[in-house]
Coordinates of C-alpha atoms and ligand atoms in Angstrom, one line a residue:
Chain A
X19 CA -21.3 17.0 32.4
X20 CA -17.6 17.1 31.8
X21 CA -17.5 16.4 35.9
X22 CA -20.3 14.9 38.4
X23 CA -21.0 16.4 41.5
X24 CA -20.4 12.5 43.3
X25 CA -16.7 12.3 41.1
X26 CA -15.7 16.0 42.3
X27 CA -16.3 15.5 45.8
X28 CA -14.6 12.4 45.3
X29 CA -11.6 14.6 44.4
X30 CA -11.5 16.9 47.4
X31 CA -12.8 14.3 49.9
X32 CA -10.1 12.2 49.6
X33 CA -7.4 14.5 49.4
X34 CA -8.4 16.3 52.5
X35 CA -9.1 12.7 54.2
X36 CA -5.4 11.6 53.9
X37 CA -3.9 15.2 54.8
X38 CA -5.8 14.9 58.3
X39 CA -4.4 11.7 58.2
X40 CA -0.9 12.5 57.6
X41 CA -1.1 15.2 60.1
X42 CA -2.6 12.5 62.8
X43 CA 0.3 11.1 62.3
X44 CA 3.0 13.4 62.5
X45 CA 1.5 14.2 65.8
X46 CA 1.3 11.0 67.0
X47 CA 5.2 10.0 65.8
X48 CA 6.2 12.5 67.4
X49 CA 4.6 12.0 70.6
X50 CA 5.7 8.6 70.4
X51 CA 9.7 8.9 69.0
X52 CA 9.7 11.9 71.5
X53 CA 11.7 13.5 69.2
X54 CA 13.0 17.1 69.8
X55 CA 11.4 20.3 68.6
X56 CA 14.7 21.0 66.7
X57 CA 14.5 18.1 64.4
X58 CA 10.9 18.1 64.2
X59 CA 7.8 19.6 65.4
X60 CA 4.8 18.4 66.2
X61 CA 1.8 20.5 63.5
X62 CA -0.4 21.1 67.0
X63 CA 3.5 23.7 67.9
X64 CA 3.5 24.9 64.0
X65 CA -0.2 25.4 64.0
X66 CA 0.6 28.0 67.8
X67 CA 3.3 29.3 65.9
X68 CA 1.6 30.1 62.3
X69 CA -1.1 31.8 64.4
X70 CA 0.9 33.7 67.0
X71 CA 3.2 34.9 63.8
X72 CA 0.5 35.4 62.3
X73 CA 0.3 38.8 61.4
X74 CA 3.9 38.4 60.4
X75 CA 3.4 35.8 58.2
X76 CA 1.1 37.8 56.5
X77 CA 3.4 40.8 55.8
X78 CA 5.8 38.4 54.4
X79 CA 3.3 36.1 52.6
X80 CA 2.3 39.8 50.5
X81 CA 6.1 39.9 49.9
X82 CA 6.5 37.0 48.5
X83 CA 3.6 36.3 47.5
X84 CA 3.5 40.2 45.7
X85 CA 7.0 39.2 44.0
X86 CA 5.2 36.5 42.7
X87 CA 2.1 37.7 40.8
X88 CA 4.3 40.2 39.4
X89 CA 6.8 37.9 37.8
X90 CA 3.6 35.7 36.7
X91 CA 1.7 38.8 35.2
X92 CA 5.3 39.7 33.3
X93 CA 6.2 36.8 32.5
X94 CA 2.5 35.4 30.8
X95 CA 2.2 37.9 28.8
X96 CA 6.0 38.1 27.6
X97 CA 6.1 34.8 27.2
X98 CA 2.5 34.9 24.6
X99 CA 4.3 37.7 23.0
X100 CA 7.2 36.2 21.9
X101 CA 4.9 32.1 21.6
X102 CA 3.6 34.7 18.6
X103 CA 6.6 35.8 17.9
X104 CA 8.1 32.5 17.1
X105 CA 5.2 30.4 16.2
X106 CA 5.7 32.9 13.1
X107 CA 9.0 32.3 12.2
X108 CA 9.3 28.4 12.5
X109 CA 13.3 28.9 11.9
X110 CA 12.9 30.5 15.4
X111 CA 10.9 28.2 16.9
X112 CA 13.0 24.5 15.5
X113 CA 16.0 27.0 17.1
X114 CA 14.3 28.5 20.1
X115 CA 12.3 26.1 21.8
X116 CA 14.6 23.7 22.3
X117 CA 16.2 25.5 24.2
X118 CA 13.7 26.8 26.6
X119 CA 13.3 24.0 26.8
X120 CA 16.9 23.1 28.5
X121 CA 16.8 26.2 30.5
X122 CA 13.5 25.0 31.7
X123 CA 15.7 21.7 33.0
X124 CA 18.4 23.6 34.2
X125 CA 18.0 25.9 38.6
X126 CA 18.4 28.8 36.9
X127 CA 16.9 30.9 39.5
X128 CA 20.2 30.5 40.5
X129 CA 20.9 33.5 38.4
X130 CA 19.3 35.8 40.9
X131 CA 22.5 35.9 42.7
X132 CA 24.0 37.6 39.5
X133 CA 20.7 40.4 39.5
X134 CA 21.5 40.7 42.8
X135 CA 24.5 42.0 41.9
X136 CA 22.9 44.7 39.3
X137 CA 20.6 46.1 41.7
X138 CA 20.8 48.0 45.5
X139 CA 20.4 45.2 48.1
X140 CA 16.8 46.4 49.2
X141 CA 15.6 45.8 45.7
X142 CA 12.5 43.4 45.2
X143 CA 12.9 43.9 41.3
X144 CA 15.6 40.6 40.9
X145 CA 13.9 38.5 42.2
X146 CA 10.7 39.7 40.0
X147 CA 13.2 39.9 37.6
X148 CA 13.9 35.9 38.0
X149 CA 10.0 34.6 38.8
X150 CA 9.3 36.3 34.8
X151 CA 12.0 34.4 33.3
X152 CA 11.1 31.6 34.8
X153 CA 7.4 32.0 34.2
X154 CA 8.3 33.5 30.9
X155 CA 9.6 30.0 29.5
X156 CA 7.2 27.6 30.4
X157 CA 4.1 30.0 29.2
X158 CA 6.3 30.8 25.9
X159 CA 7.4 26.7 25.5
X160 CA 3.5 25.6 25.3
X161 CA 1.7 28.5 23.5
X162 CA 4.3 28.1 21.0
X163 CA 3.0 24.2 20.8
X164 CA -0.3 25.7 20.8
X165 CA -0.3 28.0 18.0
X166 CA 1.7 25.7 15.3
X167 CA 0.5 21.8 16.3
X168 CA -2.6 22.7 15.1
X169 CA -5.5 19.9 13.1
X170 CA -4.2 19.3 10.0
X171 CA -7.6 18.9 8.8
X172 CA -8.2 22.2 9.9
X173 CA -5.3 23.8 8.4
X174 CA -6.9 22.6 4.6
X175 CA -10.7 23.5 5.6
X176 CA -9.1 26.8 6.0
X177 CA -7.5 26.6 3.1
X178 CA -10.2 25.3 1.1
X179 CA -12.4 28.4 2.4
X180 CA -9.3 30.3 1.0
X181 CA -8.8 32.2 4.5
X182 CA -6.5 34.5 4.9
X183 CA -3.5 33.8 7.2
X184 CA -4.4 36.6 9.6
X185 CA -7.9 34.4 9.7
X186 CA -6.5 31.2 10.6
X187 CA -4.3 32.8 12.7
X188 CA -7.8 34.0 15.5
X189 CA -9.8 31.5 13.9
X190 CA -7.9 28.2 14.5
X191 CA -4.5 29.5 16.4
X192 CA -5.6 31.2 18.5
X193 CA -8.4 29.0 20.2
X194 CA -6.0 26.5 19.6
X195 CA -3.6 27.4 21.7
X196 CA -5.5 28.9 25.0
X197 CA -6.5 25.2 26.7
X198 CA -1.8 25.0 25.9
X199 CA -1.6 28.4 28.3
X200 CA -4.3 27.1 30.5
X201 CA -1.7 24.2 30.5
X202 CA 0.9 26.4 31.4
X203 CA -0.9 28.3 33.8
X204 CA -0.7 25.9 36.2
X205 CA 2.8 24.9 35.7
X206 CA 3.8 28.5 36.4
X207 CA 1.4 29.5 38.4
X208 CA 2.8 27.5 42.2
X209 CA 7.1 28.2 40.0
X210 CA 6.5 31.4 40.4
X211 CA 6.0 31.0 44.5
X212 CA 8.3 28.4 44.3
X213 CA 10.7 30.5 42.6
X214 CA 9.7 33.5 44.0
X215 CA 11.1 32.4 47.8
X216 CA 13.7 30.4 46.9
X217 CA 15.2 33.9 45.1
X218 CA 15.1 35.0 49.0
X219 CA 17.7 32.6 50.2
X220 CA 20.4 34.7 47.9
X221 CA 20.1 37.8 49.6
X222 CA 18.4 41.0 49.2
X223 CA 16.6 42.5 51.9
X224 CA 14.8 40.3 54.9
X225 CA 11.4 40.6 54.7
X226 CA 9.5 37.4 52.9
X227 CA 8.8 33.9 53.5
X228 CA 11.7 32.5 52.1
X229 CA 13.8 34.6 54.6
X230 CA 12.3 34.3 57.1
X231 CA 12.2 30.9 56.9
X232 CA 16.1 30.5 56.6
X233 CA 16.2 33.5 59.2
X234 CA 13.9 31.7 61.9
X235 CA 16.1 28.2 61.6
X236 CA 19.2 30.2 62.5
X237 CA 18.2 31.1 65.7
X238 CA 17.1 28.3 66.4
X239 CA 12.8 28.9 66.0
X240 CA 12.7 26.3 64.6
X241 CA 8.8 25.8 65.0
X242 CA 8.1 29.4 63.6
X243 CA 10.5 28.6 60.8
X244 CA 7.4 25.3 60.4
X245 CA 4.9 28.4 60.9
X246 CA 6.5 30.2 57.8
X247 CA 6.6 27.0 55.7
X248 CA 3.2 26.8 56.3
X249 CA 3.3 30.2 54.9
X250 CA 5.0 29.0 52.1
X251 CA 2.5 26.1 50.7
X252 CA -1.2 27.9 51.9
X253 CA 0.6 30.7 49.1
X254 CA 1.3 28.3 46.2
X255 CA -1.9 26.1 46.8
X256 CA -3.8 29.2 46.4
X257 CA -2.0 30.5 43.2
X258 CA -2.3 26.5 41.9
X259 CA -6.0 27.4 42.6
X260 CA -6.4 30.3 40.6
X261 CA -5.0 29.1 37.8
X262 CA -7.3 26.1 38.2
X263 CA -10.2 28.5 38.1
X264 CA -9.4 31.0 35.6
X265 CA -9.4 28.2 32.9
X266 CA -13.1 27.1 34.5
X267 CA -13.8 31.2 34.0
X268 CA -12.1 31.1 30.2
X269 CA -13.3 27.3 28.4
X270 CA -17.0 26.8 30.5
X271 CA -18.7 23.1 29.9
X272 CA -15.2 22.2 27.8
X273 CA -12.9 19.4 29.1
X274 CA -10.1 20.5 31.1
X275 CA -6.9 19.5 30.6
X276 CA -5.0 17.6 31.9
X277 CA -4.3 18.4 35.9
Chain B
X10 CA -22.2 22.9 -20.6
X11 CA -19.6 23.4 -18.3
X12 CA -18.6 20.7 -17.0
X13 CA -18.6 20.3 -13.1
X14 CA -15.2 19.1 -13.0
X15 CA -11.9 18.8 -15.8
X16 CA -9.0 17.2 -15.2
X17 CA -6.9 17.2 -17.9
X18 CA -3.2 15.1 -18.4
X19 CA -2.5 15.6 -15.3
X20 CA 0.4 13.6 -13.4
X21 CA 1.4 14.2 -9.5
X22 CA 5.0 13.6 -8.5
X23 CA 5.9 14.1 -4.6
X24 CA 9.4 15.2 -3.5
X25 CA 10.6 15.9 -7.2
X26 CA 13.9 15.1 -8.6
X27 CA 14.7 13.4 -4.4
X28 CA 15.3 9.8 -4.2
X29 CA 12.4 9.9 -3.0
X30 CA 10.0 10.9 -5.0
X31 CA 6.8 9.5 -6.4
X32 CA 4.6 9.5 -9.0
X33 CA 1.3 9.5 -7.3
X34 CA -0.5 10.2 -10.5
X35 CA 0.6 10.1 -14.0
X36 CA -1.6 11.3 -16.5
X37 CA -5.0 11.0 -15.2
X38 CA -8.3 12.5 -17.5
X39 CA -11.6 12.7 -15.9
X40 CA -14.4 15.3 -16.5
X41 CA -17.2 15.4 -14.5
X42 CA -20.9 16.5 -15.7
X43 CA -22.6 18.6 -12.8
X44 CA -25.7 16.2 -11.3
X45 CA -23.1 13.5 -11.6
X46 CA -22.1 11.0 -8.1
X47 CA -18.3 9.8 -8.7
X48 CA -16.1 7.4 -6.7
X49 CA -13.0 6.8 -6.6
X50 CA -12.0 3.9 -5.3
X51 CA -8.2 1.7 -5.1
X52 CA -6.1 0.7 -2.8
X53 CA -4.5 2.8 -0.3
X54 CA -1.6 4.6 -1.9
X55 CA -3.5 4.8 -5.6
X56 CA -3.4 8.3 -5.7
X57 CA -6.7 8.8 -4.6
X58 CA -6.6 11.7 -1.7
X59 CA -3.9 14.0 -3.9
X60 CA -6.6 14.1 -7.1
X61 CA -9.2 15.2 -4.5
X62 CA -6.4 17.3 -3.3
X63 CA -5.7 18.3 -6.5
X64 CA -9.4 19.2 -7.8
X65 CA -9.9 21.0 -4.3
X66 CA -5.7 22.8 -5.1
X67 CA -5.2 22.4 -2.1
X68 CA -2.1 21.0 -4.3
X69 CA -0.9 22.0 -7.8
X70 CA -0.4 19.1 -10.2
X71 CA 3.5 18.8 -11.4
X72 CA 1.8 18.6 -15.4
X73 CA -2.0 18.8 -16.3
X74 CA -4.6 21.4 -15.9
X75 CA -7.5 21.1 -13.2
X76 CA -10.9 23.2 -13.6
X77 CA -13.6 23.0 -11.4
X78 CA -16.9 24.7 -12.6
X79 CA -15.5 25.9 -15.8
X80 CA -12.0 27.8 -13.9
X81 CA -8.3 27.5 -12.7
X82 CA -8.7 24.6 -9.4
X83 CA -7.5 27.8 -7.6
X84 CA -9.6 30.7 -9.2
X85 CA -13.0 27.8 -8.1
X86 CA -10.8 27.9 -4.4
X87 CA -10.8 31.6 -3.6
X88 CA -14.6 31.8 -5.4
X89 CA -15.4 28.2 -2.7
X90 CA -16.6 26.6 -5.6
X91 CA -16.3 23.8 -3.6
X92 CA -17.0 21.7 -0.1
X93 CA -14.7 19.6 1.5
X94 CA -15.3 16.6 3.9
X95 CA -12.3 14.3 5.9
X96 CA -12.5 11.5 7.1
X97 CA -12.0 14.0 10.8
X98 CA -14.9 15.5 10.9
X99 CA -12.6 18.0 11.6
X100 CA -15.5 20.2 14.4
X101 CA -13.7 23.0 15.9
X102 CA -14.0 22.8 19.3
X103 CA -14.2 25.7 20.7
X104 CA -17.4 26.3 18.3
X105 CA -20.9 25.0 18.4
X106 CA -22.2 22.8 15.7
X107 CA -24.4 26.2 14.5
X108 CA -20.8 27.8 14.4
X109 CA -19.0 26.1 13.4
X110 CA -21.6 25.5 10.4
X111 CA -21.4 28.9 9.5
X112 CA -17.3 28.9 9.6
X113 CA -17.4 28.9 5.5
X114 CA -19.8 31.6 5.4
X115 CA -17.7 33.5 8.1
X116 CA -14.8 33.8 6.0
X117 CA -17.3 35.4 2.6
X118 CA -17.9 37.8 5.0
X119 CA -21.8 36.6 5.2
X120 CA -23.6 39.1 8.3
X121 CA -24.5 37.7 11.2
X122 CA -28.0 36.9 11.4
X123 CA -27.8 36.0 7.6
X124 CA -25.6 33.2 8.7
X125 CA -27.4 31.9 11.5
X126 CA -30.1 31.3 9.4
X127 CA -28.6 29.4 6.4
X128 CA -27.0 27.2 9.5
X129 CA -29.9 26.1 11.4
X130 CA -31.2 25.8 7.4
X131 CA -28.6 23.1 6.7
X132 CA -28.8 21.6 10.3
X133 CA -32.5 20.6 9.3
X134 CA -31.6 19.5 6.5
X135 CA -29.1 17.3 8.3
X136 CA -31.9 16.9 11.0
X137 CA -29.5 18.2 13.9
X138 CA -32.3 21.4 14.4
X139 CA -31.9 19.8 18.0
X140 CA -28.3 19.9 18.4
X141 CA -27.8 23.8 17.4
X142 CA -26.4 25.0 20.2
X143 CA -24.0 21.3 21.4
X144 CA -20.5 21.3 21.6
X145 CA -18.7 18.8 19.1
X146 CA -17.0 16.3 21.8
X147 CA -21.1 16.0 22.8
X148 CA -22.5 15.0 20.0
X149 CA -21.6 10.4 18.3
X150 CA -19.1 10.1 15.3
X151 CA -21.8 9.8 12.5
X152 CA -23.1 13.1 14.6
X153 CA -20.0 15.1 14.0
X154 CA -19.3 13.7 10.3
X155 CA -23.1 15.2 9.7
X156 CA -22.5 18.3 10.7
X157 CA -19.0 17.8 8.7
X158 CA -21.6 17.7 5.3
X159 CA -23.8 20.8 6.6
X160 CA -21.1 23.1 7.0
X161 CA -19.4 21.7 3.3
X162 CA -22.6 22.8 1.8
X163 CA -23.3 25.3 4.2
X164 CA -22.2 28.1 0.9
X165 CA -24.4 25.8 -0.8
X166 CA -21.4 25.3 -3.7
X167 CA -22.4 23.1 -6.5
X168 CA -19.3 20.2 -5.7
X169 CA -18.3 18.6 -3.1
X170 CA -15.1 17.1 -2.1
X171 CA -15.0 14.2 0.2
X172 CA -12.3 11.8 0.9
X173 CA -12.8 8.7 2.9
X174 CA -15.8 10.7 4.8
X175 CA -17.4 7.6 6.3
X176 CA -14.5 5.8 6.7
X177 CA -14.3 5.8 10.6
X178 CA -17.8 5.0 11.1
X179 CA -19.6 1.6 11.8
X180 CA -21.0 -0.5 9.1
X181 CA -25.0 0.4 10.9
X182 CA -24.0 4.1 10.4
X183 CA -22.0 3.9 7.2
X184 CA -25.2 2.7 5.2
X185 CA -27.4 5.2 6.9
X186 CA -25.6 8.2 5.6
X187 CA -25.2 7.0 2.6
X188 CA -28.4 7.4 1.9
X189 CA -28.9 9.8 3.4
X190 CA -25.7 11.6 1.3
X191 CA -27.9 11.2 -1.6
X192 CA -30.6 12.3 0.0
X193 CA -29.1 15.2 0.8
X194 CA -26.8 15.6 -3.0
X195 CA -30.3 15.0 -4.1
X196 CA -32.5 18.0 -2.5
X197 CA -29.9 20.5 -3.1
X198 CA -28.6 18.9 -6.7
X199 CA -24.9 18.8 -5.4
X200 CA -21.9 17.0 -8.0
X201 CA -20.1 14.9 -5.4
X202 CA -16.6 13.4 -5.9
X203 CA -16.1 10.3 -3.4
X204 CA -13.1 8.6 -2.0
X205 CA -13.8 5.8 -1.1
X206 CA -11.8 2.1 -0.6
X207 CA -15.6 0.1 0.0
X208 CA -16.6 -1.5 -3.0
X209 CA -20.1 -1.8 -1.7
X210 CA -20.0 2.5 -1.0
X211 CA -19.0 3.4 -3.8
X212 CA -21.4 1.1 -5.8
X213 CA -24.6 2.0 -3.9
X214 CA -23.2 5.6 -3.9
X215 CA -22.0 6.7 -7.5
X216 CA -23.2 6.8 -10.8
X217 CA -19.8 6.2 -12.1
X218 CA -16.4 4.4 -10.4
X219 CA -13.7 5.2 -11.2
X220 CA -11.0 2.1 -10.1
X221 CA -7.4 3.8 -9.5
X222 CA -3.9 1.1 -9.7
X223 CA -0.8 2.1 -8.2
X224 CA 2.6 2.9 -8.5
X225 CA 2.3 4.6 -10.3
X226 CA -1.6 6.3 -10.2
X227 CA -3.8 6.2 -12.9
X228 CA -7.4 5.8 -13.9
X229 CA -6.6 2.5 -15.1
X230 CA -11.4 2.3 -15.4
X231 CA -14.7 3.6 -15.2
X232 CA -17.6 1.8 -14.6
X233 CA -21.4 3.4 -15.1
X234 CA -24.0 2.2 -12.6
X235 CA -27.2 2.7 -13.7
X236 CA -29.0 1.0 -11.0
X237 CA -31.4 3.8 -11.1
X238 CA -33.2 5.7 -7.9
X239 CA -31.3 4.1 -4.4
X240 CA -33.9 2.5 -2.0
X241 CA -32.2 1.9 0.4
X242 CA -32.5 -1.9 1.9
X243 CA -34.1 -2.6 -1.9
X244 CA -30.9 -1.3 -3.8
X245 CA -28.8 -3.4 -1.4
X246 CA -29.8 -6.8 -1.4
X247 CA -31.0 -5.4 -6.1
X248 CA -28.9 -8.6 -7.6
X249 CA -28.1 -5.5 -10.0
X250 CA -26.2 -4.2 -7.0
X251 CA -24.4 -7.1 -6.5
X252 CA -23.1 -7.6 -10.3
X253 CA -21.9 -3.9 -10.4
X254 CA -20.1 -4.6 -7.3
X255 CA -18.4 -8.1 -8.7
X256 CA -17.9 -5.9 -12.0
X257 CA -16.1 -3.2 -10.1
X258 CA -14.2 -6.3 -8.0
X259 CA -12.7 -7.5 -10.8
X260 CA -11.9 -4.2 -12.1
X261 CA -9.8 -3.6 -9.2
X262 CA -8.2 -7.1 -9.4
X263 CA -7.2 -6.1 -13.0
X264 CA -9.0 -9.6 -14.2
X265 CA -10.8 -9.2 -17.1
X266 CA -14.4 -7.4 -17.2
X267 CA -17.4 -10.0 -16.9
X268 CA -18.3 -10.1 -20.7
X269 CA -22.1 -9.5 -21.3
X270 CA -23.1 -13.0 -20.1
X271 CA -25.2 -12.8 -17.8
X272 CA -23.5 -15.1 -15.1
X273 CA -23.9 -13.1 -12.1
X274 CA -22.2 -15.7 -10.1
X275 CA -23.5 -16.3 -6.4
X276 CA -25.4 -13.1 -4.7
X277 CA -22.6 -11.6 -2.2
X278 CA -23.9 -9.9 1.2
X279 CA -23.0 -6.3 0.7
X280 CA -20.8 -5.4 4.2
X281 CA -18.2 -8.6 3.0
X282 CA -16.3 -6.2 0.7
X283 CA -15.9 -3.5 3.2
X284 CA -11.8 -3.8 3.9
Ligands
ADP18 N1 3.0 15.4 0.8 C1 3.2 14.2 0.4 N2 4.4 14.5 0.2 C2 4.9 13.0 -0.4 N3 4.6 12.0 -0.9 C3 3.0 11.8 -0.6 C4 2.2 12.8 -0.4 N4 0.9 12.7 -0.3 C5 1.2 11.8 -0.5 N5 2.4 10.9 -0.9 C6 2.2 10.1 -1.5 O1 1.7 9.3 -3.1 C7 1.2 8.5 -3.0 C8 -0.5 8.9 -2.8 O2 -1.1 9.2 -1.6 P1 -2.9 8.8 -1.2 O3 -3.1 10.4 -2.7 O4 -2.6 10.0 0.1 O5 -4.0 8.2 -1.8 P2 -4.4 7.4 -1.0 O6 -5.3 8.0 -1.3 O7 -4.9 6.5 -2.3 O8 -3.9 6.1 -0.1 C9 1.1 7.8 -1.8 O9 2.5 7.1 -2.4 C10 1.8 8.7 -0.9 O10 2.9 8.1 0.2
MG19 MG1 -6.2 8.8 1.0

């Protein structure tokens, strides 16, 4: 009852139509303006490169994707756990939350350069660590909010039922935090992918999407680099859609949080 | 007979000893017998909600005693001797209607089938049988408030504490809910303490109207309302009803109460009194 099939169709059709128009315009612009391939290759060339290198792109996607996934899972678990601890102690919460928000606003993934120094050159750990950190902050801030910002009427009702702190946690705070967790995941899932491949720019083994993009640009294979960019876009999209589907599965029928 | 509520010499100050100290209630005495329907009325900030929260033991008095059901208020709360409803229905979005009504029973440790049976019984009482499996956001404001009443009465408490429960409803729904509330509390013989700032609402519902004044919050008048059994429209159009409304209004304005002279004045339409 929250979304009619028609509204859903409109939601899908509009962006798809826009995408097609955009690609067509791009293709036409390259032809008409006679842009050089090293400046901007046409979508048709990118698509050819994408198909020709599909196996390689898939390998690189698996590397970046698994780094993103591992970091996303660990970061989420850690973020939820920390949110419970923080929400238990108000002072701690008031201290850490602004810090976490502030850290979220700076591009902390440059820290990966330092992590790279701590581990062997071929290790994937620094990148996964970086993703974990980024995801952890996003999840922590949102879930802590959900656990603490509880309707005042609910709190008074629970007190009138002589409910214990544990009962309030289980029956009010945790369910109240569930939508916040999914808001966090919808932000964190694409952020995990971005962090995973941006982390690859800072050294380490050259097997992921990020390093391949840089590597191909370095040898002037622009269209191939764009092929990898396409792979990266699809990976980010897949992560976001997975988060949206998880939300729908976990809270069926409930009005969805703002996207 | 033990009183349903006994408030003796109660004062409540917030932020004591600080520059922003508020004397929310001063020297309040109020005894409510079982079966009474008592409304508390007064301008905003006169301490109505504070008084209700003291009875519910959601607040502790600064001085004085509050007894509910013959027990100290804290003991009465721990025994779930009262149900409570607020202006916001306060339903839990993640629970369907039945599960909302079941919540107080869950916390009392009732088993699943007994809980469900009682919840359905309560939903029948508030005429929401068909909505048992609906989610809260699928209901209108009036229906949500009915679920909140069913939930407050689920454990069959002898006392119902209500803080402007119909304050957010439109006038038509509101009058309907008032009649329903009287029916429900009659059927369950529940004592009610009802906070409102609507004069006709207080007069229509109550056996007694407690009039309060602010700064500091005090009880300035207690008015008995003896209109007999209420019959929705008939009662609302009864001259005796308007007379009581005038009496309460004058008490609220701190005017000399209309003496025994029968001059009732021109009848006022009920809706006019509302805010
Ligand atoms: N928790 C609180 N802290 C400080 N002041 C409060 C608190 N609760 C109520 N008050 C003050 O006490 C007075 C009475 O409030 P309240 O009982 O809510 O009035 P009413 O319900 O009659 O509008 C008001 O002046 C209000 O500002
Ligand atoms: Mg109030």
